[in-house]
């Protein structure tokens, strides 16, 4: 349900086809964590959280781990659907414990995967949603409101259904930034092939671009 890595072993060089996304994540996550004094000097608050959205397999989790590596941050990953338990209040309790753990670290990136499972709109056709899901989502919102944007915790959330998220999550001071992860183009797919074959004993004259052309619309 929860995965904790004190420092992931993934770097930006391991993330193929996400040049634009890497630049954005460095700006909104890496810079505030490594140089908070810059924001203090300017008198502005950096983003507390970032929403990463796009099809499955486009690098959202991998890039989040790479940012944690770059910032020497603990990486805590939790899958949204697994936060919602059959016992009343269990999901909210786990969210509180999750953030307590994050606060105990020197620096921490909290990554909610499949956040639409708990952060979906609370009302559908005027009918209230599941109470336990709502309690869990409300606790996440409370935790987002409860820590300093200039502190050592950043929250990243991932979904392939951004249109279904509750607007409460996307208000200023919560998930302040959005980063889109689209399907890789030809150049990006070529780069991905090169990354995945770096440690393989392959022929030197592999035509990576040809391989990339053979798998359009792939991640």
mmCIF file of C-alpha atoms in Angstrom, residues 129-201:
data_model
loop_
_atom_site.group_PDB
_atom_site.id
_atom_site.type_symbol
_atom_site.label_atom_id
_atom_site.label_comp_id
_atom_site.label_asym_id
_atom_site.label_seq_id
_atom_site.Cartn_x
_atom_site.Cartn_y
_atom_site.Cartn_z
ATOM 1 C CA UNK A 129 -20.305 10.109 -3.022
ATOM 2 C CA UNK A 130 -18.946 7.441 -0.731
ATOM 3 C CA UNK A 131 -18.520 8.805 2.803
ATOM 4 C CA UNK A 132 -15.224 7.041 3.468
ATOM 5 C CA UNK A 133 -13.731 8.361 0.233
ATOM 6 C CA UNK A 134 -14.857 11.855 1.218
ATOM 7 C CA UNK A 135 -13.299 11.542 4.677
ATOM 8 C CA UNK A 136 -9.998 10.446 3.188
ATOM 9 C CA UNK A 137 -9.982 13.245 0.632
ATOM 10 C CA UNK A 138 -10.904 15.822 3.282
ATOM 11 C CA UNK A 139 -7.970 14.683 5.425
ATOM 12 C CA UNK A 140 -5.615 15.086 2.445
ATOM 13 C CA UNK A 141 -6.928 18.618 1.913
ATOM 14 C CA UNK A 142 -6.469 19.405 5.622
ATOM 15 C CA UNK A 143 -2.888 18.127 5.502
ATOM 16 C CA UNK A 144 -2.141 20.199 2.399
ATOM 17 C CA UNK A 145 -3.416 23.265 4.218
ATOM 18 C CA UNK A 146 -1.406 22.421 7.323
ATOM 19 C CA UNK A 147 2.224 22.578 6.207
ATOM 20 C CA UNK A 148 4.501 25.411 5.152
ATOM 21 C CA UNK A 149 5.026 25.817 1.412
ATOM 22 C CA UNK A 150 8.623 26.863 2.171
ATOM 23 C CA UNK A 151 9.252 23.728 4.207
ATOM 24 C CA UNK A 152 10.836 20.408 3.351
ATOM 25 C CA UNK A 153 7.717 18.551 2.149
ATOM 26 C CA UNK A 154 6.332 18.560 -1.380
ATOM 27 C CA UNK A 155 3.224 16.703 -2.499
ATOM 28 C CA UNK A 156 2.907 15.251 -5.988
ATOM 29 C CA UNK A 157 -0.254 13.604 -7.249
ATOM 30 C CA UNK A 158 -0.715 11.574 -10.417
ATOM 31 C CA UNK A 159 -3.802 10.742 -12.435
ATOM 32 C CA UNK A 160 -4.847 9.861 -15.951
ATOM 33 C CA UNK A 161 -8.271 11.410 -15.330
ATOM 34 C CA UNK A 162 -7.678 15.047 -14.317
ATOM 35 C CA UNK A 163 -11.183 16.072 -15.382
ATOM 36 C CA UNK A 164 -12.714 13.989 -12.572
ATOM 37 C CA UNK A 165 -10.787 15.577 -9.691
ATOM 38 C CA UNK A 166 -12.530 17.549 -6.994
ATOM 39 C CA UNK A 167 -11.910 21.300 -7.508
ATOM 40 C CA UNK A 168 -11.048 21.520 -3.797
ATOM 41 C CA UNK A 169 -7.733 19.768 -4.516
ATOM 42 C CA UNK A 170 -6.822 22.263 -7.216
ATOM 43 C CA UNK A 171 -7.384 25.463 -5.278
ATOM 44 C CA UNK A 172 -4.470 27.881 -4.759
ATOM 45 C CA UNK A 173 -2.253 26.763 -1.895
ATOM 46 C CA UNK A 174 -2.826 23.070 -2.590
ATOM 47 C CA UNK A 175 -1.968 21.648 -6.001
ATOM 48 C CA UNK A 176 -0.653 24.907 -7.409
ATOM 49 C CA UNK A 177 0.886 23.526 -10.593
ATOM 50 C CA UNK A 178 -0.088 21.028 -13.274
ATOM 51 C CA UNK A 179 2.376 19.107 -15.444
ATOM 52 C CA UNK A 180 1.062 17.170 -18.426
ATOM 53 C CA UNK A 181 2.678 13.913 -19.533
ATOM 54 C CA UNK A 182 1.672 13.076 -23.089
ATOM 55 C CA UNK A 183 2.468 10.136 -25.332
ATOM 56 C CA UNK A 184 6.124 10.262 -26.435
ATOM 57 C CA UNK A 185 6.883 11.403 -29.966
ATOM 58 C CA UNK A 186 9.385 9.713 -32.288
ATOM 59 C CA UNK A 187 12.419 11.439 -30.777
ATOM 60 C CA UNK A 188 11.257 10.649 -27.250
ATOM 61 C CA UNK A 189 10.614 6.982 -28.037
ATOM 62 C CA UNK A 190 14.080 6.756 -29.584
ATOM 63 C CA UNK A 191 15.587 8.163 -26.391
ATOM 64 C CA UNK A 192 13.595 5.703 -24.265
ATOM 65 C CA UNK A 193 14.950 2.766 -26.286
ATOM 66 C CA UNK A 194 18.502 4.035 -25.788
ATOM 67 C CA UNK A 195 18.021 4.367 -22.038
ATOM 68 C CA UNK A 196 16.589 0.876 -21.627
ATOM 69 C CA UNK A 197 19.386 -0.750 -23.628
ATOM 70 C CA UNK A 198 22.293 1.024 -21.914
ATOM 71 C CA UNK A 199 23.117 -1.948 -19.725
ATOM 72 C CA UNK A 200 22.288 -4.610 -22.308
ATOM 73 C CA UNK A 201 24.849 -6.481 -24.356
#
